[in-house]
CSV table of C-alpha atoms in Angstrom, one decimal:
chain,number,residue,atom,x,y,z
A,1,LYS,CA,5.7,-30.7,-20.4
A,2,ASN,CA,3.8,-27.5,-19.5
A,3,GLU,CA,1.0,-27.1,-21.9
A,4,VAL,CA,-2.0,-24.8,-22.6
A,5,GLU,CA,-5.0,-26.0,-24.5
A,6,GLN,CA,-7.9,-23.8,-25.7
A,7,SER,CA,-11.3,-24.7,-27.1
A,8,PRO,CA,-13.0,-24.2,-29.4
A,9,GLN,CA,-10.5,-23.2,-32.1
A,10,ASN,CA,-13.2,-21.4,-34.0
A,11,LEU,CA,-16.5,-20.1,-32.8
A,12,THR,CA,-19.3,-18.4,-34.8
A,13,ALA,CA,-22.3,-17.0,-33.1
A,14,GLN,CA,-25.2,-14.6,-33.6
A,15,GLU,CA,-25.2,-11.2,-32.1
A,16,GLY,CA,-26.5,-11.2,-28.6
A,17,GLU,CA,-25.5,-14.8,-27.8
A,18,PHE,CA,-23.6,-15.8,-24.6
A,19,ILE,CA,-20.1,-16.9,-25.5
A,20,THR,CA,-17.8,-19.2,-23.6
A,21,ILE,CA,-14.1,-19.9,-24.4
A,22,ASN,CA,-12.2,-22.5,-22.4
A,23,CYS,CA,-8.6,-22.8,-21.4
A,24,SER,CA,-6.9,-25.8,-19.6
A,25,TYR,CA,-3.3,-26.1,-18.5
A,26,SER,CA,-1.2,-29.0,-17.3
A,27,VAL,CA,0.4,-28.0,-14.1
A,28,GLY,CA,0.0,-25.4,-11.4
A,29,ILE,CA,0.5,-21.8,-12.5
A,30,SER,CA,1.3,-18.4,-11.0
A,31,ALA,CA,-1.1,-16.5,-13.3
A,32,LEU,CA,-3.4,-16.8,-16.3
A,33,HIS,CA,-3.9,-14.1,-18.8
A,34,TRP,CA,-6.7,-13.6,-21.3
A,35,LEU,CA,-5.7,-11.6,-24.4
A,36,GLN,CA,-7.6,-10.2,-27.4
A,37,GLN,CA,-6.1,-9.9,-30.8
A,38,HIS,CA,-7.8,-8.0,-33.6
A,39,PRO,CA,-7.1,-8.6,-37.3
A,40,GLY,CA,-4.5,-5.8,-37.4
A,41,GLY,CA,-2.3,-7.9,-35.0
A,42,GLY,CA,-2.3,-5.7,-31.9
A,43,ILE,CA,-2.9,-7.5,-28.6
A,44,VAL,CA,-4.8,-6.2,-25.7
A,45,SER,CA,-4.7,-7.8,-22.2
A,46,LEU,CA,-8.2,-8.4,-21.0
A,47,PHE,CA,-7.7,-10.1,-17.7
A,48,MET,CA,-5.0,-11.4,-15.4
A,49,LEU,CA,-6.2,-14.1,-12.9
A,50,SER,CA,-4.6,-16.1,-10.2
A,51,SER,CA,-7.8,-17.1,-8.5
A,52,GLY,CA,-11.6,-16.5,-8.6
A,53,LYS,CA,-13.4,-14.4,-11.0
A,54,LYS,CA,-13.1,-11.0,-12.7
A,55,LYS,CA,-15.6,-8.9,-14.6
A,56,HIS,CA,-15.1,-6.0,-16.9
A,57,GLY,CA,-18.2,-4.7,-18.8
A,58,ARG,CA,-19.6,-7.7,-20.7
A,59,LEU,CA,-16.6,-9.8,-20.2
A,60,ILE,CA,-16.2,-12.3,-17.3
A,61,ALA,CA,-13.2,-14.5,-16.6
A,62,THR,CA,-13.1,-17.3,-14.1
A,63,ILE,CA,-10.4,-19.7,-13.0
A,64,ASN,CA,-10.6,-23.0,-11.1
A,65,ILE,CA,-7.1,-23.7,-9.7
A,66,GLN,CA,-8.0,-27.2,-8.6
A,67,GLU,CA,-9.3,-28.2,-12.0
A,68,LYS,CA,-6.6,-26.2,-13.9
A,69,HIS,CA,-9.2,-24.6,-16.0
A,70,SER,CA,-10.3,-21.1,-16.9
A,71,SER,CA,-13.2,-19.7,-18.9
A,72,LEU,CA,-13.8,-16.4,-20.7
A,73,HIS,CA,-17.4,-15.4,-21.1
A,74,ILE,CA,-18.9,-12.7,-23.2
A,75,THR,CA,-22.5,-11.6,-22.5
A,76,ALA,CA,-24.7,-10.0,-25.1
A,77,SER,CA,-22.0,-10.5,-27.8
A,78,HIS,CA,-21.6,-7.9,-30.5
A,79,PRO,CA,-19.9,-7.9,-33.9
A,80,ARG,CA,-17.1,-5.7,-32.5
A,81,ASP,CA,-16.2,-8.7,-30.2
A,82,SER,CA,-15.0,-10.5,-33.3
A,83,ALA,CA,-11.3,-11.2,-32.7
A,84,VAL,CA,-8.9,-14.0,-31.6
A,85,TYR,CA,-8.9,-14.7,-27.9
A,86,ILE,CA,-5.8,-16.1,-26.5
A,87,CYS,CA,-5.1,-17.7,-23.1
A,88,ALA,CA,-1.6,-17.5,-21.7
A,89,VAL,CA,-0.2,-18.8,-18.5
A,90,SER,CA,2.9,-18.1,-16.6
A,91,TRP,CA,4.5,-20.8,-14.5
A,92,PHE,CA,7.0,-20.0,-11.8
A,93,ASP,CA,9.8,-19.2,-14.2
A,94,GLU,CA,7.5,-16.3,-15.2
A,95,LYS,CA,7.7,-16.5,-19.0
A,96,LEU,CA,4.3,-16.7,-20.8
A,97,THR,CA,3.2,-19.8,-22.6
A,98,PHE,CA,0.3,-19.3,-25.0
A,99,GLY,CA,-2.7,-21.3,-26.1
A,100,THR,CA,-3.4,-21.6,-29.8
A,101,GLY,CA,-6.2,-19.0,-29.7
A,102,THR,CA,-10.0,-19.1,-30.4
A,103,ARG,CA,-11.2,-17.2,-33.4
A,104,LEU,CA,-14.6,-15.7,-32.6
A,105,THR,CA,-16.9,-14.3,-35.2
A,106,ILE,CA,-20.1,-12.6,-34.2
A,107,ILE,CA,-22.7,-12.3,-37.0
A,108,PRO,CA,-25.1,-9.3,-36.9
B,1,LYS,CA,0.6,7.9,-20.9
B,2,ALA,CA,2.0,6.7,-24.3
B,3,GLY,CA,1.7,3.0,-25.0
B,4,VAL,CA,4.3,0.6,-26.2
B,5,THR,CA,5.7,1.5,-29.5
B,6,GLN,CA,7.6,-0.7,-32.0
B,7,THR,CA,9.6,0.3,-35.1
B,8,PRO,CA,9.5,-0.4,-37.9
B,9,ARG,CA,6.0,-1.7,-38.3
B,10,TYR,CA,6.7,-3.6,-41.5
B,11,LEU,CA,9.9,-4.9,-42.9
B,12,ILE,CA,11.0,-7.0,-45.9
B,13,LYS,CA,14.3,-8.7,-45.9
B,14,THR,CA,16.0,-11.5,-47.9
B,15,ARG,CA,17.5,-14.7,-46.6
B,16,GLY,CA,20.9,-14.3,-45.1
B,17,GLN,CA,20.4,-10.7,-44.1
B,18,GLN,CA,20.1,-9.5,-40.5
B,19,VAL,CA,17.4,-7.3,-39.0
B,20,THR,CA,17.1,-5.2,-35.8
B,21,LEU,CA,13.7,-4.4,-34.3
B,22,SER,CA,13.1,-1.7,-31.7
B,23,CYS,CA,10.6,-1.5,-28.8
B,24,SER,CA,10.0,1.4,-26.5
B,25,PRO,CA,8.1,0.4,-23.4
B,26,ILE,CA,5.6,2.5,-21.4
B,27,SER,CA,7.3,5.2,-19.4
B,28,GLY,CA,8.4,3.8,-16.1
B,29,HIS,CA,8.2,0.1,-17.2
B,30,ARG,CA,11.5,-1.7,-16.7
B,31,SER,CA,10.7,-5.1,-18.2
B,32,VAL,CA,10.4,-5.8,-21.9
B,33,SER,CA,9.5,-9.2,-23.3
B,34,TRP,CA,9.6,-10.2,-26.9
B,35,TYR,CA,7.4,-12.7,-28.7
B,36,GLN,CA,7.2,-14.3,-32.2
B,37,GLN,CA,3.8,-15.1,-33.7
B,38,THR,CA,3.5,-17.3,-36.8
B,39,PRO,CA,0.5,-19.1,-38.3
B,40,GLY,CA,2.1,-22.5,-37.6
B,41,GLN,CA,3.5,-22.1,-34.1
B,42,GLY,CA,1.3,-19.3,-32.7
B,43,LEU,CA,2.7,-17.0,-30.1
B,44,GLN,CA,6.1,-18.0,-28.6
B,45,PHE,CA,8.2,-16.3,-26.0
B,46,LEU,CA,11.6,-15.1,-27.2
B,47,PHE,CA,13.3,-13.4,-24.2
B,48,GLU,CA,12.7,-10.9,-21.4
B,49,TYR,CA,14.9,-8.0,-20.3
B,50,PHE,CA,14.8,-6.2,-17.1
B,51,SER,CA,17.2,-3.4,-16.1
B,52,GLU,CA,19.4,-4.1,-19.1
B,53,THR,CA,19.8,-7.8,-18.2
B,54,GLN,CA,18.3,-10.8,-20.0
B,55,ARG,CA,16.3,-12.5,-17.3
B,56,ASN,CA,14.6,-15.2,-19.2
B,57,LYS,CA,15.0,-16.9,-22.6
B,58,GLY,CA,12.7,-19.1,-24.8
B,59,ASN,CA,13.8,-21.9,-27.0
B,60,PHE,CA,15.1,-20.1,-30.0
B,61,PRO,CA,18.5,-20.4,-31.8
B,62,GLY,CA,21.4,-18.1,-31.0
B,63,ARG,CA,20.6,-16.1,-34.2
B,64,PHE,CA,17.9,-14.4,-32.1
B,65,SER,CA,19.4,-11.9,-29.6
B,66,GLY,CA,18.4,-8.8,-27.9
B,67,ARG,CA,19.5,-6.1,-25.5
B,68,GLN,CA,18.0,-3.4,-23.4
B,69,PHE,CA,19.3,0.1,-22.9
B,70,SER,CA,19.4,2.2,-19.7
B,71,ASN,CA,16.2,4.0,-20.7
B,72,SER,CA,14.5,0.6,-20.9
B,73,ARG,CA,14.1,0.7,-24.7
B,74,SER,CA,14.9,-2.7,-26.2
B,75,GLU,CA,16.1,-4.1,-29.4
B,76,MET,CA,16.1,-7.6,-30.8
B,77,ASN,CA,18.3,-8.7,-33.6
B,78,VAL,CA,17.9,-11.7,-35.9
B,79,SER,CA,21.0,-12.6,-37.9
B,80,THR,CA,21.3,-14.8,-41.0
B,81,LEU,CA,17.6,-14.6,-41.7
B,82,GLU,CA,15.7,-17.7,-42.8
B,83,LEU,CA,12.3,-17.9,-44.6
B,84,GLY,CA,10.8,-19.4,-41.4
B,85,ASP,CA,11.7,-16.2,-39.5
B,86,SER,CA,8.8,-14.4,-41.3
B,87,ALA,CA,6.5,-13.5,-38.5
B,88,LEU,CA,4.8,-10.9,-36.4
B,89,TYR,CA,7.2,-9.8,-33.6
B,90,LEU,CA,5.6,-8.4,-30.6
B,91,CYS,CA,7.0,-6.8,-27.5
B,92,ALA,CA,5.3,-6.2,-24.2
B,93,SER,CA,6.2,-4.2,-21.2
B,94,THR,CA,5.5,-4.4,-17.5
B,95,SER,CA,6.6,-2.5,-14.5
B,96,SER,CA,8.7,-5.3,-13.0
B,97,GLY,CA,8.1,-8.3,-15.1
B,98,ALA,CA,6.4,-10.3,-12.4
B,99,SER,CA,4.1,-13.0,-13.6
B,100,GLN,CA,1.0,-11.4,-12.0
B,101,GLU,CA,1.4,-8.1,-13.8
B,102,THR,CA,-0.6,-7.1,-16.8
B,103,GLN,CA,1.5,-7.1,-20.0
B,104,TYR,CA,1.1,-4.1,-22.3
B,105,PHE,CA,1.7,-5.1,-25.9
B,106,GLY,CA,3.1,-3.0,-28.8
B,107,PRO,CA,1.5,-3.1,-32.3
B,108,GLY,CA,4.1,-5.5,-33.6
B,109,THR,CA,6.6,-5.5,-36.4
B,110,ARG,CA,5.6,-7.7,-39.3
B,111,LEU,CA,8.8,-9.2,-40.9
B,112,LEU,CA,8.7,-10.9,-44.3
B,113,VAL,CA,11.8,-12.8,-45.4
B,114,LEU,CA,12.1,-13.5,-49.1
């Protein structure tokens, strides 16, 4: 069965800390997406990865295809980063399968 | 460029009724996917439409259906509503629906079934 696992489920940190959220999947994928969901429900796509590393501002996403693992890092975290971060993968049938999400809370 | 829009944003229905939700993709996008999000099951894929054809379908009962119009706008319909259908329904659009494309999500329709 194709599965996606995220850790941790919940993460609370002080402002300024370096944050890491992990995502593992069971079989080879065509792409992995990192999504951000704020309390209102809207989802924003942060990154789409099929290999290597991508950076956007304070956010960095990496993927290790051999180990079937991806990480999302946030440097110099800020309270506005508080949200649910969701990993989603697409296998070769192209539909997205989602992880359960990581609820991040950054305390000022 | 306008983002993905969904209507209505909130909806309250009773068991046994049916509901139709609408999604307008970003201009030029031809693929629309629908997702259901519940506290218990998280986000799950419902179906994807491309050029008016259903191209992919998730594991949902036949009560869940959809369609896409020639202008790429999409609707999903849920018939004979059950309490468990209460959820946030999200749609997302991409240019071609390829797995390596960024998905642009709408704000969602929050459905409550009483």
